Coordinates of N, CA and C in Angstrom, one line a residue:
X1 N 69.5 18.1 -17.1 CA 69.6 18.3 -15.7 C 68.3 19.1 -15.2
X2 N 67.8 18.7 -14.1 CA 66.6 19.4 -13.6 C 67.1 20.3 -12.4
X3 N 66.2 21.1 -12.0 CA 66.4 21.9 -10.8 C 66.2 21.1 -9.6
X4 N 67.2 21.1 -8.7 CA 67.1 20.4 -7.5 C 66.8 21.3 -6.3
X5 N 66.1 20.8 -5.4 CA 65.7 21.6 -4.2 C 64.3 22.0 -4.2
X6 N 63.9 22.7 -3.2 CA 62.5 23.1 -3.0 C 62.2 24.4 -3.6
X7 N 61.1 24.5 -4.3 CA 60.7 25.8 -4.8 C 59.2 25.8 -4.9
X8 N 58.6 27.0 -4.9 CA 57.2 27.3 -5.1 C 57.0 28.2 -6.2
X9 N 55.8 28.0 -6.9 CA 55.4 29.0 -7.9 C 54.2 29.7 -7.2
X10 N 54.3 31.1 -7.3 CA 53.2 31.9 -6.8 C 52.8 32.9 -7.9
X11 N 51.5 33.3 -7.7 CA 51.0 34.3 -8.6 C 51.0 35.7 -7.8
X12 N 51.4 36.7 -8.5 CA 51.4 38.0 -7.8 C 51.1 39.1 -8.9
X13 N 50.6 40.2 -8.4 CA 50.3 41.3 -9.3 C 51.6 42.2 -9.5
X14 N 52.3 42.3 -8.4 CA 53.6 43.1 -8.4 C 54.7 42.3 -7.7
X15 N 55.8 42.1 -8.4 CA 57.0 41.5 -7.9 C 58.1 42.5 -7.7
X16 N 58.5 42.7 -6.5 CA 59.6 43.7 -6.2 C 60.8 42.9 -5.8
X17 N 61.9 43.0 -6.6 CA 63.1 42.3 -6.3 C 64.1 43.2 -5.6
X18 N 64.4 42.8 -4.4 CA 65.3 43.6 -3.5 C 64.5 44.2 -2.3
X19 N 64.9 43.7 -1.2 CA 64.1 44.1 0.0 C 64.8 45.2 0.9
X20 N 65.7 45.9 0.3 CA 66.3 47.0 1.1 C 65.5 48.2 1.1
X21 N 66.0 49.4 1.4 CA 65.3 50.6 1.5 C 64.3 50.9 0.4
X22 N 64.8 50.9 -0.9 CA 64.0 51.3 -2.0 C 62.9 50.2 -2.3
X23 N 63.3 49.0 -2.2 CA 62.4 47.9 -2.5 C 61.3 47.8 -1.4
X24 N 61.6 47.9 -0.2 CA 60.6 47.9 0.9 C 59.7 49.1 0.8
X25 N 60.3 50.3 0.5 CA 59.4 51.5 0.3 C 58.5 51.3 -0.8
X26 N 59.0 50.7 -1.9 CA 58.1 50.5 -3.1 C 57.0 49.6 -2.8
X27 N 57.2 48.5 -2.0 CA 56.2 47.6 -1.6 C 55.1 48.3 -0.7
X28 N 55.6 49.1 0.2 CA 54.7 49.9 1.1 C 53.8 50.8 0.2
X29 N 54.4 51.5 -0.7 CA 53.7 52.5 -1.5 C 52.7 51.8 -2.4
X30 N 53.1 50.7 -3.0 CA 52.1 49.9 -3.8 C 50.9 49.4 -3.0
X31 N 51.2 48.9 -1.8 CA 50.1 48.4 -1.0 C 49.2 49.6 -0.5
X32 N 49.8 50.7 -0.3 CA 49.0 51.9 0.1 C 48.1 52.4 -1.0
X33 N 48.7 52.4 -2.2 CA 47.9 53.0 -3.4 C 46.8 52.0 -3.8
X34 N 47.1 50.7 -3.7 CA 46.1 49.8 -4.2 C 46.1 48.5 -3.3
X35 N 45.4 48.5 -2.2 CA 45.4 47.4 -1.2 C 44.9 46.1 -1.8
X36 N 44.2 46.1 -2.9 CA 43.7 44.9 -3.4 C 44.7 44.1 -4.2
X37 N 45.9 44.7 -4.5 CA 46.9 44.0 -5.3 C 47.7 43.0 -4.4
X38 N 48.1 41.9 -5.1 CA 49.0 41.0 -4.4 C 50.4 41.4 -4.7
X39 N 51.2 41.7 -3.6 CA 52.5 42.3 -3.8 C 53.5 41.3 -3.1
X40 N 54.5 40.9 -3.9 CA 55.6 40.0 -3.4 C 56.9 40.8 -3.4
X41 N 57.6 40.7 -2.2 CA 58.9 41.3 -2.1 C 59.9 40.2 -2.0
X42 N 60.8 40.1 -2.9 CA 61.8 39.1 -3.0 C 63.2 39.6 -2.5
X43 N 63.8 39.0 -1.5 CA 65.0 39.5 -1.0 C 66.0 38.3 -0.7
X44 N 67.2 38.6 -0.7 CA 68.2 37.5 -0.5 C 68.5 37.2 0.9
X45 N 68.0 38.0 1.8 CA 68.2 37.8 3.2 C 67.2 38.6 4.0
X46 N 67.5 38.8 5.3 CA 66.6 39.6 6.2 C 66.4 41.0 5.6
X47 N 65.2 41.5 5.6 CA 65.0 42.9 5.2 C 65.8 43.9 6.0
X48 N 66.5 44.8 5.3 CA 67.3 45.8 5.9 C 68.7 45.4 6.4
X49 N 69.0 44.1 6.1 CA 70.3 43.6 6.6 C 71.1 42.8 5.5
X50 N 70.7 42.9 4.3 CA 71.3 42.0 3.3 C 71.9 42.7 2.1
X51 N 71.9 44.0 2.0 CA 72.4 44.6 0.8 C 72.8 46.1 1.0
X52 N 72.6 47.0 0.1 CA 73.2 48.3 0.1 C 72.7 49.2 1.3
X53 N 71.5 49.1 1.6 CA 71.0 50.0 2.7 C 71.8 49.8 4.0
X54 N 72.1 48.5 4.3 CA 72.8 48.2 5.5 C 74.3 48.7 5.4
X55 N 74.8 48.8 4.1 CA 76.1 49.3 4.0 C 76.2 50.8 4.1
X56 N 75.1 51.5 4.1 CA 75.0 52.9 4.3 C 75.0 53.3 5.8
X57 N 75.9 52.7 6.5 CA 75.9 53.0 8.0 C 74.6 52.7 8.7
X58 N 73.9 51.7 8.1 CA 72.7 51.2 8.8 C 71.4 51.9 8.4
X59 N 71.4 52.8 7.5 CA 70.2 53.4 7.1 C 70.4 54.7 6.3
X60 N 69.4 55.5 6.3 CA 69.4 56.8 5.6 C 69.6 57.9 6.6
X61 N 70.5 58.8 6.3 CA 70.8 59.9 7.2 C 70.4 61.2 6.6
X62 N 70.2 62.2 7.4 CA 69.8 63.5 6.8 C 70.4 64.6 7.7
X63 N 70.3 65.8 7.2 CA 70.8 67.0 7.9 C 69.8 67.4 8.9
X64 N 70.2 67.2 10.2 CA 69.3 67.6 11.3 C 69.9 68.4 12.4
X65 N 71.2 68.6 12.3 CA 71.9 69.4 13.3 C 72.3 70.7 12.7
X66 N 72.2 71.8 13.5 CA 72.5 73.1 13.1 C 73.9 73.3 12.5
X67 N 74.9 72.5 13.0 CA 76.2 72.6 12.5 C 76.5 71.8 11.3
X68 N 75.5 71.0 10.8 CA 75.7 70.3 9.6 C 75.1 71.1 8.4
X69 N 75.4 70.7 7.2 CA 74.9 71.4 6.0 C 74.6 70.4 4.9
X70 N 73.7 70.9 4.0 CA 73.4 70.0 2.9 C 74.6 69.8 2.0
X71 N 75.4 70.8 1.8 CA 76.6 70.6 1.0 C 77.6 69.6 1.6
X72 N 77.8 69.7 2.9 CA 78.7 68.7 3.6 C 78.1 67.3 3.5
X73 N 76.8 67.2 3.7 CA 76.2 65.9 3.7 C 76.3 65.3 2.3
X74 N 76.0 66.1 1.3 CA 76.2 65.7 -0.1 C 77.6 65.2 -0.4
X75 N 78.6 66.0 0.0 CA 80.0 65.6 -0.2 C 80.3 64.3 0.5
X76 N 79.8 64.1 1.7 CA 80.1 62.9 2.5 C 79.6 61.7 1.7
X77 N 78.4 61.7 1.2 CA 77.8 60.6 0.5 C 78.5 60.3 -0.7
X78 N 78.8 61.3 -1.5 CA 79.5 61.1 -2.8 C 80.9 60.5 -2.5
X79 N 81.6 61.1 -1.5 CA 83.0 60.6 -1.2 C 82.9 59.1 -0.7
X80 N 82.0 58.8 0.2 CA 81.9 57.5 0.7 C 81.7 56.4 -0.4
X81 N 81.0 56.8 -1.5 CA 80.7 55.8 -2.5 C 81.7 56.0 -3.7
X82 N 82.8 56.6 -3.4 CA 83.9 56.8 -4.4 C 83.4 57.5 -5.7
X83 N 82.6 58.5 -5.6 CA 82.1 59.3 -6.7 C 81.4 58.5 -7.8
X84 N 80.9 57.3 -7.4 CA 80.1 56.5 -8.4 C 78.6 56.7 -8.3
X85 N 78.2 57.5 -7.4 CA 76.7 57.8 -7.2 C 76.2 58.6 -8.4
X86 N 74.9 58.5 -8.7 CA 74.3 59.5 -9.5 C 74.1 60.7 -8.7
X87 N 74.9 61.7 -8.9 CA 74.9 62.9 -8.0 C 73.6 63.7 -8.1
X88 N 72.9 63.6 -9.1 CA 71.6 64.2 -9.1 C 70.6 63.6 -8.1
X89 N 70.7 62.2 -8.0 CA 69.9 61.5 -7.1 C 70.3 61.8 -5.6
X90 N 71.6 61.9 -5.5 CA 72.2 62.2 -4.1 C 71.6 63.6 -3.7
X91 N 71.6 64.5 -4.6 CA 71.1 65.9 -4.3 C 69.6 65.8 -3.8
X92 N 68.8 65.0 -4.5 CA 67.4 64.8 -4.2 C 67.3 64.2 -2.8
X93 N 68.1 63.2 -2.5 CA 68.1 62.5 -1.2 C 68.5 63.5 -0.1
X94 N 69.5 64.3 -0.3 CA 70.0 65.2 0.7 C 69.0 66.3 1.0
X95 N 68.4 66.8 0.0 CA 67.4 68.0 0.1 C 66.0 67.5 0.5
X96 N 65.6 66.3 0.1 CA 64.2 65.9 0.4 C 64.0 65.0 1.6
X97 N 65.1 64.3 2.0 CA 65.0 63.4 3.2 C 64.5 64.1 4.4
X98 N 65.0 65.3 4.8 CA 64.5 66.0 6.0 C 63.0 66.3 5.9
X99 N 62.4 66.5 4.7 CA 61.0 66.8 4.6 C 60.1 65.7 4.7
X100 N 60.7 64.5 4.7 CA 59.8 63.3 4.6 C 59.8 62.6 6.0

């Protein structure tokens, strides 16, 4: 049995699979660091609307209101993902997102 349908073969220096927040950011960073590289971003649908970033209430949130706290934000994220997150990474997200 052969593969049916249309397909293309391309050459690329960097292939990034997943076009949500992390994948898109990785592509931007790679292009910024070395503009001469050929970078391909492979995604299953429209960027920002086809996987986990869109499930995170439409994007990345951070503590920006005086009545909010890093602890409350951390707990919200962990609870919303049913405690399956890597909590060390959640802590990095919560504390570093406002600085970026």
